[in-house]
mmCIF file of C-alpha atoms and ligand atoms in Angstrom:
data_model
loop_
_atom_site.group_PDB
_atom_site.id
_atom_site.type_symbol
_atom_site.label_atom_id
_atom_site.label_comp_id
_atom_site.label_asym_id
_atom_site.label_seq_id
_atom_site.Cartn_x
_atom_site.Cartn_y
_atom_site.Cartn_z
ATOM 1 C CA MET X 1 -22.546 33.640 -43.906
ATOM 2 C CA SER X 2 -19.482 33.598 -41.674
ATOM 3 C CA GLY X 3 -16.514 35.774 -42.572
ATOM 4 C CA LYS X 4 -14.168 32.859 -42.012
ATOM 5 C CA THR X 5 -11.702 31.663 -44.643
ATOM 6 C CA LYS X 6 -13.041 28.503 -46.246
ATOM 7 C CA ILE X 7 -10.483 25.728 -46.611
ATOM 8 C CA PHE X 8 -11.121 22.487 -48.489
ATOM 9 C CA LEU X 9 -8.631 19.666 -47.928
ATOM 10 C CA ILE X 10 -8.414 16.582 -50.161
ATOM 11 C CA GLY X 11 -6.881 13.451 -48.640
ATOM 12 C CA ALA X 12 -7.727 14.090 -44.973
ATOM 13 C CA THR X 13 -7.466 10.392 -44.079
ATOM 14 C CA GLY X 14 -4.110 9.987 -45.820
ATOM 15 C CA TYR X 15 -0.612 10.037 -44.399
ATOM 16 C CA ILE X 16 0.199 13.517 -45.724
ATOM 17 C CA GLY X 17 -3.303 15.013 -45.681
ATOM 18 C CA GLY X 18 -3.997 13.849 -42.124
ATOM 19 C CA ALA X 19 -0.736 15.343 -40.884
ATOM 20 C CA VAL X 20 -1.428 18.674 -42.615
ATOM 21 C CA LEU X 21 -5.006 18.776 -41.310
ATOM 22 C CA SER X 22 -3.847 17.963 -37.778
ATOM 23 C CA LYS X 23 -1.563 21.009 -37.936
ATOM 24 C CA LEU X 24 -4.335 23.198 -39.342
ATOM 25 C CA LEU X 25 -6.552 22.181 -36.423
ATOM 26 C CA GLN X 26 -3.836 23.330 -34.005
ATOM 27 C CA HIS X 27 -3.009 26.502 -35.925
ATOM 28 C CA PRO X 28 -2.970 29.728 -33.865
ATOM 29 C CA SER X 29 -5.502 31.226 -36.342
ATOM 30 C CA ARG X 30 -7.812 28.186 -36.162
ATOM 31 C CA THR X 31 -10.826 30.316 -35.226
ATOM 32 C CA THR X 32 -10.472 32.359 -38.436
ATOM 33 C CA PHE X 33 -11.045 29.501 -40.854
ATOM 34 C CA GLU X 34 -13.482 26.682 -41.547
ATOM 35 C CA VAL X 35 -12.215 23.363 -42.837
ATOM 36 C CA THR X 36 -14.162 20.982 -45.065
ATOM 37 C CA VAL X 37 -12.922 17.538 -46.111
ATOM 38 C CA MET X 38 -14.198 14.801 -48.407
ATOM 39 C CA VAL X 39 -14.104 11.272 -46.986
ATOM 40 C CA ARG X 40 -15.349 7.968 -48.289
ATOM 41 C CA THR X 41 -17.615 6.759 -45.436
ATOM 42 C CA HIS X 42 -20.359 8.226 -43.246
ATOM 43 C CA GLU X 43 -18.632 6.775 -40.194
ATOM 44 C CA LYS X 44 -15.460 8.755 -40.872
ATOM 45 C CA ALA X 45 -17.467 11.855 -41.746
ATOM 46 C CA GLN X 46 -19.157 11.747 -38.332
ATOM 47 C CA LYS X 47 -15.809 11.467 -36.567
ATOM 48 C CA PHE X 48 -14.429 14.466 -38.472
ATOM 49 C CA GLU X 49 -17.575 16.469 -37.619
ATOM 50 C CA SER X 50 -16.947 15.723 -33.930
ATOM 51 C CA LEU X 51 -13.541 17.437 -34.381
ATOM 52 C CA ASP X 52 -15.208 20.565 -35.795
ATOM 53 C CA VAL X 53 -14.316 19.674 -39.381
ATOM 54 C CA ARG X 54 -17.115 19.756 -41.974
ATOM 55 C CA ALA X 55 -17.123 16.447 -43.817
ATOM 56 C CA ILE X 56 -18.692 15.602 -47.183
ATOM 57 C CA VAL X 57 -19.055 11.935 -48.086
ATOM 58 C CA GLY X 58 -17.613 11.151 -51.500
ATOM 59 C CA SER X 59 -14.585 10.020 -53.458
ATOM 60 C CA TYR X 60 -12.302 12.494 -55.189
ATOM 61 C CA LYS X 61 -11.785 9.883 -57.908
ATOM 62 C CA GLU X 62 -15.398 8.918 -58.575
ATOM 63 C CA ASP X 63 -17.496 11.931 -57.546
ATOM 64 C CA ARG X 64 -15.910 14.579 -59.738
ATOM 65 C CA ALA X 65 -18.993 16.851 -59.858
ATOM 66 C CA LEU X 66 -19.178 16.829 -56.065
ATOM 67 C CA LEU X 67 -15.443 17.519 -55.825
ATOM 68 C CA GLU X 68 -15.828 20.470 -58.191
ATOM 69 C CA LYS X 69 -18.702 21.864 -56.110
ATOM 70 C CA CYS X 70 -16.735 21.525 -52.848
ATOM 71 C CA VAL X 71 -13.742 23.300 -54.396
ATOM 72 C CA GLU X 72 -15.938 26.108 -55.694
ATOM 73 C CA GLY X 73 -16.956 26.832 -52.109
ATOM 74 C CA ALA X 74 -13.373 27.229 -50.855
ATOM 75 C CA HIS X 75 -10.899 30.062 -50.961
ATOM 76 C CA VAL X 76 -8.008 27.727 -50.157
ATOM 77 C CA VAL X 77 -7.599 24.142 -51.383
ATOM 78 C CA PHE X 78 -5.018 21.786 -49.943
ATOM 79 C CA SER X 79 -4.628 18.917 -52.430
ATOM 80 C CA CYS X 80 -2.880 16.156 -50.484
ATOM 81 C CA ALA X 81 -4.315 12.898 -51.834
ATOM 82 C CA ASP X 82 -2.859 12.223 -55.245
ATOM 83 C CA ALA X 83 0.067 13.555 -57.244
ATOM 84 C CA ASP X 84 -0.912 11.661 -60.398
ATOM 85 C CA ASP X 85 -4.682 11.714 -60.885
ATOM 86 C CA LEU X 86 -5.099 14.284 -63.657
ATOM 87 C CA GLY X 87 -8.885 13.823 -63.794
ATOM 88 C CA SER X 88 -9.438 14.890 -60.207
ATOM 89 C CA VAL X 89 -7.065 17.834 -60.583
ATOM 90 C CA GLN X 90 -9.000 18.942 -63.657
ATOM 91 C CA ALA X 91 -12.181 18.846 -61.544
ATOM 92 C CA VAL X 92 -10.417 20.938 -58.887
ATOM 93 C CA LEU X 93 -9.382 23.468 -61.533
ATOM 94 C CA ARG X 94 -12.934 23.652 -62.940
ATOM 95 C CA GLY X 95 -14.215 24.421 -59.447
ATOM 96 C CA LEU X 96 -11.597 27.126 -58.927
ATOM 97 C CA ARG X 97 -12.268 28.661 -62.344
ATOM 98 C CA ARG X 98 -15.969 28.842 -61.589
ATOM 99 C CA ARG X 99 -15.381 30.378 -58.183
ATOM 100 C CA HIS X 100 -13.181 33.035 -59.708
ATOM 101 C CA ALA X 101 -15.760 33.759 -62.429
ATOM 102 C CA ILE X 102 -18.601 34.135 -59.918
ATOM 103 C CA LEU X 103 -16.890 35.802 -56.951
ATOM 104 C CA GLY X 104 -13.899 37.431 -58.617
ATOM 105 C CA ASP X 105 -11.561 36.378 -55.818
ATOM 106 C CA LEU X 106 -8.249 34.629 -56.485
ATOM 107 C CA PRO X 107 -8.343 31.245 -54.780
ATOM 108 C CA ILE X 108 -5.233 29.461 -53.548
ATOM 109 C CA LEU X 109 -4.285 25.883 -54.446
ATOM 110 C CA ILE X 110 -1.531 24.117 -52.511
ATOM 111 C CA HIS X 111 -0.908 20.899 -54.407
ATOM 112 C CA THR X 112 1.189 17.852 -53.508
ATOM 113 C CA SER X 113 3.612 16.687 -56.172
ATOM 114 C CA GLY X 114 6.846 14.819 -55.296
ATOM 115 C CA THR X 115 10.563 14.653 -55.983
ATOM 116 C CA GLY X 116 9.916 11.500 -58.022
ATOM 117 C CA ILE X 117 9.576 14.134 -60.750
ATOM 118 C CA LEU X 118 13.386 14.246 -60.878
ATOM 119 C CA THR X 119 13.849 10.601 -61.870
ATOM 120 C CA LYS X 120 13.201 10.786 -65.642
ATOM 121 C CA ASN X 121 15.506 9.194 -68.232
ATOM 122 C CA GLN X 122 17.928 7.561 -65.842
ATOM 123 C CA GLU X 123 17.669 3.812 -66.200
ATOM 124 C CA THR X 124 19.819 3.751 -63.074
ATOM 125 C CA ARG X 125 18.478 0.505 -61.587
ATOM 126 C CA GLY X 126 20.477 1.038 -58.442
ATOM 127 C CA MET X 127 23.798 0.868 -60.276
ATOM 128 C CA ARG X 128 25.053 4.471 -60.272
ATOM 129 C CA THR X 129 24.612 7.781 -58.557
ATOM 130 C CA THR X 130 24.296 11.084 -60.381
ATOM 131 C CA ASP X 131 25.783 14.520 -59.732
ATOM 132 C CA VAL X 132 22.697 16.310 -61.044
ATOM 133 C CA ILE X 133 21.011 18.070 -58.134
ATOM 134 C CA TYR X 134 17.838 20.107 -58.606
ATOM 135 C CA ASP X 135 17.365 23.254 -56.541
ATOM 136 C CA ASP X 136 13.785 24.492 -56.106
ATOM 137 C CA SER X 137 14.940 28.110 -56.310
ATOM 138 C CA ASN X 138 16.641 27.536 -59.700
ATOM 139 C CA PHE X 139 13.624 28.264 -61.891
ATOM 140 C CA GLU X 140 15.439 27.634 -65.157
ATOM 141 C CA GLN X 141 16.474 24.184 -63.996
ATOM 142 C CA ILE X 142 12.955 23.432 -62.745
ATOM 143 C CA ALA X 143 11.539 24.501 -66.129
ATOM 144 C CA SER X 144 13.789 21.920 -67.816
ATOM 145 C CA ILE X 145 12.037 18.968 -66.131
ATOM 146 C CA GLU X 146 10.536 16.823 -68.880
ATOM 147 C CA PRO X 147 6.744 16.956 -69.446
ATOM 148 C CA ASP X 148 6.557 13.157 -69.204
ATOM 149 C CA ALA X 149 8.429 12.919 -65.890
ATOM 150 C CA PRO X 150 6.361 11.369 -63.046
ATOM 151 C CA HIS X 151 3.661 13.759 -61.705
ATOM 152 C CA ARG X 152 4.676 16.438 -64.217
ATOM 153 C CA ASN X 153 1.550 16.225 -66.444
ATOM 154 C CA VAL X 154 -0.580 17.126 -63.434
ATOM 155 C CA ASP X 155 1.725 19.984 -62.438
ATOM 156 C CA LEU X 156 1.692 21.317 -66.025
ATOM 157 C CA ALA X 157 -2.119 21.513 -65.978
ATOM 158 C CA ILE X 158 -1.914 23.492 -62.744
ATOM 159 C CA PHE X 159 0.803 25.805 -64.139
ATOM 160 C CA GLN X 160 -1.544 26.596 -67.025
ATOM 161 C CA ALA X 161 -4.395 27.463 -64.638
ATOM 162 C CA ASP X 162 -2.096 29.735 -62.652
ATOM 163 C CA LYS X 163 -1.007 31.405 -65.889
ATOM 164 C CA GLU X 164 -4.614 31.963 -66.938
ATOM 165 C CA GLY X 165 -5.027 33.863 -63.695
ATOM 166 C CA TYR X 166 -7.990 32.258 -61.948
ATOM 167 C CA VAL X 167 -5.917 30.598 -59.199
ATOM 168 C CA LYS X 168 -2.608 31.066 -57.435
ATOM 169 C CA ALA X 169 -0.968 27.652 -57.339
ATOM 170 C CA TYR X 170 1.825 26.431 -55.078
ATOM 171 C CA PHE X 171 3.427 22.993 -55.000
ATOM 172 C CA VAL X 172 4.924 21.012 -52.135
ATOM 173 C CA LEU X 173 7.207 18.247 -53.454
ATOM 174 C CA PRO X 174 7.882 15.813 -50.628
ATOM 175 C CA SER X 175 10.768 13.394 -51.010
ATOM 176 C CA THR X 176 10.699 10.031 -49.195
ATOM 177 C CA ILE X 177 8.583 10.825 -46.176
ATOM 178 C CA TYR X 178 9.211 8.670 -43.125
ATOM 179 C CA GLY X 179 8.090 8.247 -39.536
ATOM 180 C CA ILE X 180 4.855 6.900 -38.089
ATOM 181 C CA ALA X 181 2.409 9.803 -37.976
ATOM 182 C CA GLN X 182 1.695 10.682 -34.353
ATOM 183 C CA THR X 183 -0.955 13.277 -34.972
ATOM 184 C CA ALA X 184 -4.313 14.078 -33.419
ATOM 185 C CA LEU X 185 -6.062 12.432 -36.382
ATOM 186 C CA ALA X 186 -3.893 9.306 -36.187
ATOM 187 C CA GLU X 187 -4.778 9.035 -32.485
ATOM 188 C CA HIS X 188 -8.466 9.126 -33.459
ATOM 189 C CA GLY X 189 -7.837 6.319 -35.982
ATOM 190 C CA LEU X 190 -8.777 8.702 -38.800
ATOM 191 C CA GLN X 191 -5.466 8.848 -40.633
ATOM 192 C CA ASN X 192 -3.175 6.348 -42.328
ATOM 193 C CA PRO X 193 -0.091 6.608 -40.094
ATOM 194 C CA HIS X 194 2.335 4.966 -42.566
ATOM 195 C CA SER X 195 4.257 6.310 -45.508
ATOM 196 C CA GLN X 196 4.825 4.509 -48.803
ATOM 197 C CA GLN X 197 8.368 3.846 -50.045
ATOM 198 C CA ILE X 198 10.146 2.578 -46.926
ATOM 199 C CA PRO X 199 7.146 0.618 -45.594
ATOM 200 C CA ARG X 200 6.837 -1.127 -48.989
ATOM 201 C CA LEU X 201 10.532 -2.037 -48.921
ATOM 202 C CA ILE X 202 10.054 -3.367 -45.392
ATOM 203 C CA LEU X 203 6.958 -5.429 -46.276
ATOM 204 C CA ALA X 204 8.752 -6.891 -49.290
ATOM 205 C CA SER X 205 11.799 -7.703 -47.152
ATOM 206 C CA LEU X 206 9.651 -9.370 -44.481
ATOM 207 C CA ASP X 207 7.915 -11.484 -47.106
ATOM 208 C CA ARG X 208 11.132 -12.680 -48.812
ATOM 209 C CA GLY X 209 12.918 -13.272 -45.504
ATOM 210 C CA GLU X 210 15.806 -10.925 -46.269
ATOM 211 C CA ALA X 211 16.174 -7.246 -47.033
ATOM 212 C CA GLY X 212 15.825 -6.322 -50.691
ATOM 213 C CA MET X 213 17.191 -3.545 -52.831
ATOM 214 C CA VAL X 214 17.212 -2.538 -56.498
ATOM 215 C CA GLY X 215 20.533 -3.491 -58.095
ATOM 216 C CA LYS X 216 23.297 -2.442 -55.725
ATOM 217 C CA GLY X 217 21.231 0.339 -54.149
ATOM 218 C CA GLN X 218 23.626 2.887 -55.632
ATOM 219 C CA ALA X 219 21.366 5.913 -56.132
ATOM 220 C CA PHE X 220 20.471 8.940 -54.003
ATOM 221 C CA TRP X 221 17.022 10.080 -52.908
ATOM 222 C CA PRO X 222 16.162 12.795 -50.362
ATOM 223 C CA ASN X 223 14.123 12.220 -47.242
ATOM 224 C CA VAL X 224 11.951 14.218 -44.862
ATOM 225 C CA HIS X 225 10.101 13.451 -41.637
ATOM 226 C CA ILE X 226 6.283 13.567 -41.717
ATOM 227 C CA ASP X 227 6.233 16.194 -38.964
ATOM 228 C CA ASP X 228 8.657 18.415 -40.895
ATOM 229 C CA VAL X 229 6.964 18.099 -44.264
ATOM 230 C CA SER X 230 3.498 18.819 -42.855
ATOM 231 C CA GLU X 231 5.009 21.919 -41.270
ATOM 232 C CA LEU X 232 6.197 23.002 -44.733
ATOM 233 C CA TYR X 233 2.564 23.193 -45.950
ATOM 234 C CA ILE X 234 1.750 25.390 -42.941
ATOM 235 C CA LYS X 235 4.801 27.628 -43.403
ATOM 236 C CA LEU X 236 3.842 28.040 -47.055
ATOM 237 C CA TRP X 237 0.254 28.937 -46.235
ATOM 238 C CA ASP X 238 1.314 31.321 -43.450
ATOM 239 C CA ALA X 239 3.680 33.074 -45.884
ATOM 240 C CA ILE X 240 0.902 33.424 -48.478
ATOM 241 C CA VAL X 241 -1.459 34.911 -45.873
ATOM 242 C CA ARG X 242 1.263 37.278 -44.606
ATOM 243 C CA ASP X 243 2.442 38.439 -48.020
ATOM 244 C CA PRO X 244 0.128 37.316 -50.850
ATOM 245 C CA GLU X 245 2.209 39.031 -53.534
ATOM 246 C CA GLY X 246 5.589 37.978 -52.182
ATOM 247 C CA VAL X 247 5.399 34.178 -52.428
ATOM 248 C CA ASP X 248 6.404 32.582 -55.734
ATOM 249 C CA HIS X 249 3.668 30.564 -57.431
ATOM 250 C CA GLY X 250 2.913 28.847 -60.740
ATOM 251 C CA VAL X 251 6.068 27.818 -62.612
ATOM 252 C CA ARG X 252 8.123 29.410 -59.825
ATOM 253 C CA GLY X 253 6.055 27.712 -57.138
ATOM 254 C CA TYR X 254 7.926 24.465 -56.370
ATOM 255 C CA TYR X 255 8.882 23.877 -52.722
ATOM 256 C CA PHE X 256 10.908 20.705 -52.098
ATOM 257 C CA GLY X 257 10.428 18.842 -48.815
ATOM 258 C CA GLU X 258 13.852 17.414 -48.023
ATOM 259 C CA ASN X 259 16.337 17.473 -45.202
ATOM 260 C CA GLY X 260 19.185 15.297 -46.421
ATOM 261 C CA GLU X 261 19.441 12.313 -48.735
ATOM 262 C CA HIS X 262 20.164 8.608 -48.495
ATOM 263 C CA LEU X 263 21.731 5.951 -50.641
ATOM 264 C CA TRP X 264 19.086 3.292 -51.230
ATOM 265 C CA TYR X 265 21.675 0.725 -50.125
ATOM 266 C CA ASP X 266 21.808 2.339 -46.666
ATOM 267 C CA VAL X 267 18.027 2.064 -46.273
ATOM 268 C CA SER X 268 18.078 -1.615 -47.234
ATOM 269 C CA LYS X 269 21.110 -2.266 -45.031
ATOM 270 C CA ALA X 270 19.238 -0.716 -42.070
ATOM 271 C CA ILE X 271 16.279 -2.998 -42.832
ATOM 272 C CA ALA X 272 18.636 -6.019 -42.953
ATOM 273 C CA GLN X 273 20.250 -5.033 -39.652
ATOM 274 C CA ALA X 274 16.892 -4.562 -37.918
ATOM 275 C CA LEU X 275 15.539 -7.872 -39.281
ATOM 276 C CA LEU X 276 18.686 -9.584 -38.022
ATOM 277 C CA GLU X 277 18.283 -8.059 -34.542
ATOM 278 C CA LEU X 278 14.643 -9.181 -34.506
ATOM 279 C CA GLY X 279 15.578 -12.733 -35.546
ATOM 280 C CA LEU X 280 13.662 -12.353 -38.819
ATOM 281 C CA THR X 281 16.571 -12.981 -41.174
ATOM 282 C CA THR X 282 19.963 -14.640 -41.109
ATOM 283 C CA ASN X 283 21.406 -12.404 -43.830
ATOM 284 C CA PRO X 284 22.965 -9.138 -42.601
ATOM 285 C CA GLU X 285 23.224 -7.852 -46.193
ATOM 286 C CA PRO X 286 20.436 -6.800 -48.569
ATOM 287 C CA THR X 287 20.130 -8.727 -51.841
ATOM 288 C CA PRO X 288 18.845 -7.471 -55.214
ATOM 289 C CA PHE X 289 15.156 -7.894 -56.050
ATOM 290 C CA THR X 290 14.484 -9.994 -59.134
ATOM 291 C CA ASP X 291 12.132 -8.563 -61.782
ATOM 292 C CA LEU X 292 9.465 -10.988 -60.593
ATOM 293 C CA GLU X 293 9.831 -9.636 -57.069
ATOM 294 C CA LEU X 294 9.626 -6.026 -58.291
ATOM 295 C CA GLU X 295 6.339 -6.874 -60.001
ATOM 296 C CA LYS X 296 5.054 -8.758 -56.979
ATOM 297 C CA TYR X 297 5.897 -6.143 -54.360
ATOM 298 C CA PHE X 298 5.638 -2.832 -56.251
ATOM 299 C CA GLY X 299 3.084 -3.501 -58.989
ATOM 300 C CA SER X 300 5.539 -3.393 -61.897
ATOM 301 C CA VAL X 301 9.253 -3.513 -62.633
ATOM 302 C CA ALA X 302 9.205 0.214 -63.475
ATOM 303 C CA MET X 303 7.518 1.147 -60.181
ATOM 304 C CA GLY X 304 9.905 -1.075 -58.256
ATOM 305 C CA GLU X 305 12.938 0.392 -59.966
ATOM 306 C CA LEU X 306 12.037 3.825 -58.601
ATOM 307 C CA ASN X 307 13.501 2.483 -55.343
ATOM 308 C CA GLY X 308 16.854 2.399 -57.083
ATOM 309 C CA ALA X 309 16.596 5.704 -58.968
ATOM 310 C CA ASN X 310 18.268 9.025 -58.300
ATOM 311 C CA SER X 311 16.197 11.982 -57.159
ATOM 312 C CA ARG X 312 18.524 14.682 -55.892
ATOM 313 C CA ALA X 313 16.917 17.836 -54.550
ATOM 314 C CA ARG X 314 17.729 20.886 -52.463
ATOM 315 C CA GLY X 315 14.924 22.807 -50.792
ATOM 316 C CA THR X 316 16.432 26.304 -50.860
ATOM 317 C CA HIS X 317 13.100 27.874 -51.821
ATOM 318 C CA SER X 318 11.344 25.995 -48.996
ATOM 319 C CA ARG X 319 13.859 27.207 -46.446
ATOM 320 C CA ALA X 320 13.465 30.795 -47.684
ATOM 321 C CA LEU X 321 9.878 30.574 -46.348
ATOM 322 C CA GLY X 322 11.367 30.144 -42.876
ATOM 323 C CA TRP X 323 10.913 26.358 -42.916
ATOM 324 C CA GLU X 324 13.401 24.703 -40.547
ATOM 325 C CA PRO X 325 13.172 20.909 -40.747
ATOM 326 C CA ARG X 326 14.526 19.194 -37.627
ATOM 327 C CA TYR X 327 14.902 15.526 -38.504
ATOM 328 C CA THR X 328 17.904 14.198 -40.457
ATOM 329 C CA THR X 329 18.901 11.156 -42.496
ATOM 330 C CA GLN X 330 20.195 9.560 -39.268
ATOM 331 C CA ASP X 331 16.666 9.898 -37.829
ATOM 332 C CA MET X 332 15.294 8.260 -40.972
ATOM 333 C CA LEU X 333 17.630 5.270 -40.564
ATOM 334 C CA ALA X 334 16.744 5.060 -36.861
ATOM 335 C CA SER X 335 13.018 5.067 -37.750
ATOM 336 C CA ILE X 336 13.292 1.802 -39.679
ATOM 337 C CA LYS X 337 13.228 -0.673 -36.773
ATOM 338 C CA PRO X 338 10.157 0.920 -35.101
ATOM 339 C CA GLU X 339 8.469 0.997 -38.516
ATOM 340 C CA ILE X 340 9.159 -2.751 -38.948
ATOM 341 C CA LEU X 341 7.683 -3.498 -35.522
ATOM 342 C CA ALA X 342 4.587 -1.379 -36.235
ATOM 343 C CA LEU X 343 4.038 -3.023 -39.625
ATOM 344 C CA ILE X 344 4.350 -6.512 -38.090
ATOM 345 C CA GLU X 345 1.789 -5.492 -35.469
ATOM 346 C CA GLN X 346 -0.516 -4.177 -38.197
ATOM 347 C CA GLN X 347 -0.171 -7.454 -40.151
ATOM 348 C CA LYS X 348 -1.181 -9.398 -37.015
ATOM 349 C CA GLN X 349 -4.326 -7.277 -36.629
ATOM 350 C CA ASN X 350 -5.435 -7.550 -40.281
HETATM 351 N N1 NAP B 1 4.289 9.346 -48.702
HETATM 352 C C1 NAP B 1 5.317 9.815 -49.384
HETATM 353 O O1 NAP B 1 6.508 9.569 -49.043
HETATM 354 C C2 NAP B 1 5.088 10.692 -50.581
HETATM 355 C C3 NAP B 1 6.168 11.443 -51.094
HETATM 356 C C4 NAP B 1 5.962 12.225 -52.219
HETATM 357 C C5 NAP B 1 4.718 12.270 -52.839
HETATM 358 N N2 NAP B 1 3.692 11.513 -52.327
HETATM 359 C C6 NAP B 1 2.397 11.547 -53.032
HETATM 360 O O2 NAP B 1 1.435 12.196 -52.229
HETATM 361 C C7 NAP B 1 0.144 11.597 -52.441
HETATM 362 C C8 NAP B 1 -0.459 11.232 -51.085
HETATM 363 O O3 NAP B 1 0.428 10.325 -50.437
HETATM 364 P P1 NAP B 1 0.109 9.682 -49.019
HETATM 365 O O4 NAP B 1 1.348 8.962 -48.595
HETATM 366 O O5 NAP B 1 -0.513 10.679 -48.105
HETATM 367 O O6 NAP B 1 -1.002 8.592 -49.442
HETATM 368 P P2 NAP B 1 -2.120 7.849 -48.564
HETATM 369 O O7 NAP B 1 -1.751 7.799 -47.132
HETATM 370 O O8 NAP B 1 -2.367 6.556 -49.256
HETATM 371 O O9 NAP B 1 -3.418 8.785 -48.715
HETATM 372 C C9 NAP B 1 -4.202 8.784 -49.874
HETATM 373 C C10 NAP B 1 -5.506 9.546 -49.627
HETATM 374 O O10 NAP B 1 -6.290 9.403 -50.819
HETATM 375 C C11 NAP B 1 -7.516 8.728 -50.522
HETATM 376 N N3 NAP B 1 -7.801 7.756 -51.574
HETATM 377 C C12 NAP B 1 -6.944 6.787 -52.016
HETATM 378 N N4 NAP B 1 -7.532 6.089 -53.004
HETATM 379 C C13 NAP B 1 -8.775 6.617 -53.177
HETATM 380 C C14 NAP B 1 -9.857 6.344 -54.038
HETATM 381 N N5 NAP B 1 -9.816 5.351 -54.930
HETATM 382 N N6 NAP B 1 -10.965 7.114 -53.942
HETATM 383 C C15 NAP B 1 -11.018 8.102 -53.032
HETATM 384 N N7 NAP B 1 -10.033 8.416 -52.178
HETATM 385 C C16 NAP B 1 -8.935 7.677 -52.250
HETATM 386 C C17 NAP B 1 -7.311 8.032 -49.201
HETATM 387 O O11 NAP B 1 -8.570 7.890 -48.589
HETATM 388 P P3 NAP B 1 -9.001 6.539 -47.773
HETATM 389 O O12 NAP B 1 -8.490 6.754 -46.385
HETATM 390 O O13 NAP B 1 -10.471 6.536 -47.860
HETATM 391 O O14 NAP B 1 -8.338 5.369 -48.453
HETATM 392 C C18 NAP B 1 -6.372 9.013 -48.496
HETATM 393 O O15 NAP B 1 -7.108 10.085 -47.953
HETATM 394 C C19 NAP B 1 0.379 10.391 -53.378
HETATM 395 O O16 NAP B 1 0.058 10.719 -54.698
HETATM 396 C C20 NAP B 1 1.855 10.131 -53.259
HETATM 397 O O17 NAP B 1 2.407 9.586 -54.441
HETATM 398 C C21 NAP B 1 3.847 10.758 -51.213
#
């Protein structure tokens, strides 16, 4: 038995999980911990093993008993794959409960939620901004978030586990993450290098031949660079290691990942401008998506309309950990043209 801290990370091949794992592998205390991941193919598992990462082959969605067993073996769990899959989170909590019952230690769960949680009851559809801004250090305000807001049912289950006392749970809530991941794992072809919201808007815009937006794009959403948000997970973990009693957890354990906000119109306008420069559209202005387009490009009208909803957040609590994000909304807008070029390249290869 080694005396090393056992870390289990879920979502190692994902955009967020791969970026967090890449930072863990470069952490100054790397020799003091062992990292295990769960990946879906033997081929990927072998590649992770070659990077000194223990890899179990399985799916967090389908192999719940295996997931539970892996979690039971870890003192720290980074949950970076899915903010909405209650079943897998319940398996994680069963594993943590069992570990606590057998070993008596208090494991740590760092779970990924998202600022989409702030979008409930708006019916904004890109037509109006809101003045309501959520601050992650305002615990009363955070407690008022509705139980049926996006991601919230999963977070509530984790709050309950924290309250029962068999785990200390912390939450990173990224906003719109942007930037092509340029991490060690991405270089090894082991990590999805692309985010979700902006790439989907770009792919939709490429397909329809002009930039799209929801309504008039009049709603605010925060943004954060992938390098900054992955650093937030590390800052949070470092703070917990340094001062286990001093870092807020459970219902006080939200840490927003944001460094500025955008109007959705400005994102779509930047897509239009870049498409124009690349000769891929003749229209310098974004146009509203129809309902049919929202269904086609985002899975449903409701999912599509999230790209025209307000999510206003301030990461005061995150910054109190010593987190100092570097990239700004201007960097996000500047990232759009390179993202378009990379996505076109990816489409050519597929
Ligand atoms: N990206 C953002 O801007 C953002 C912001 C806020 C919150 N979030 C939330 O954070 C979570 C992770 O986001 P992400 O951008 O990192 O996603 P991602 O790049 O798609 O990564 C998802 C991870 O889950 C695994 N996975 C997906 N479907 C699976 C399945 N059916 N069975 C087993 N494994 C599966 C993937 O493994 P494979 O490589 O094997 O597919 C990958 O490791 C999501 O819930 C997302 O909503 C994301």
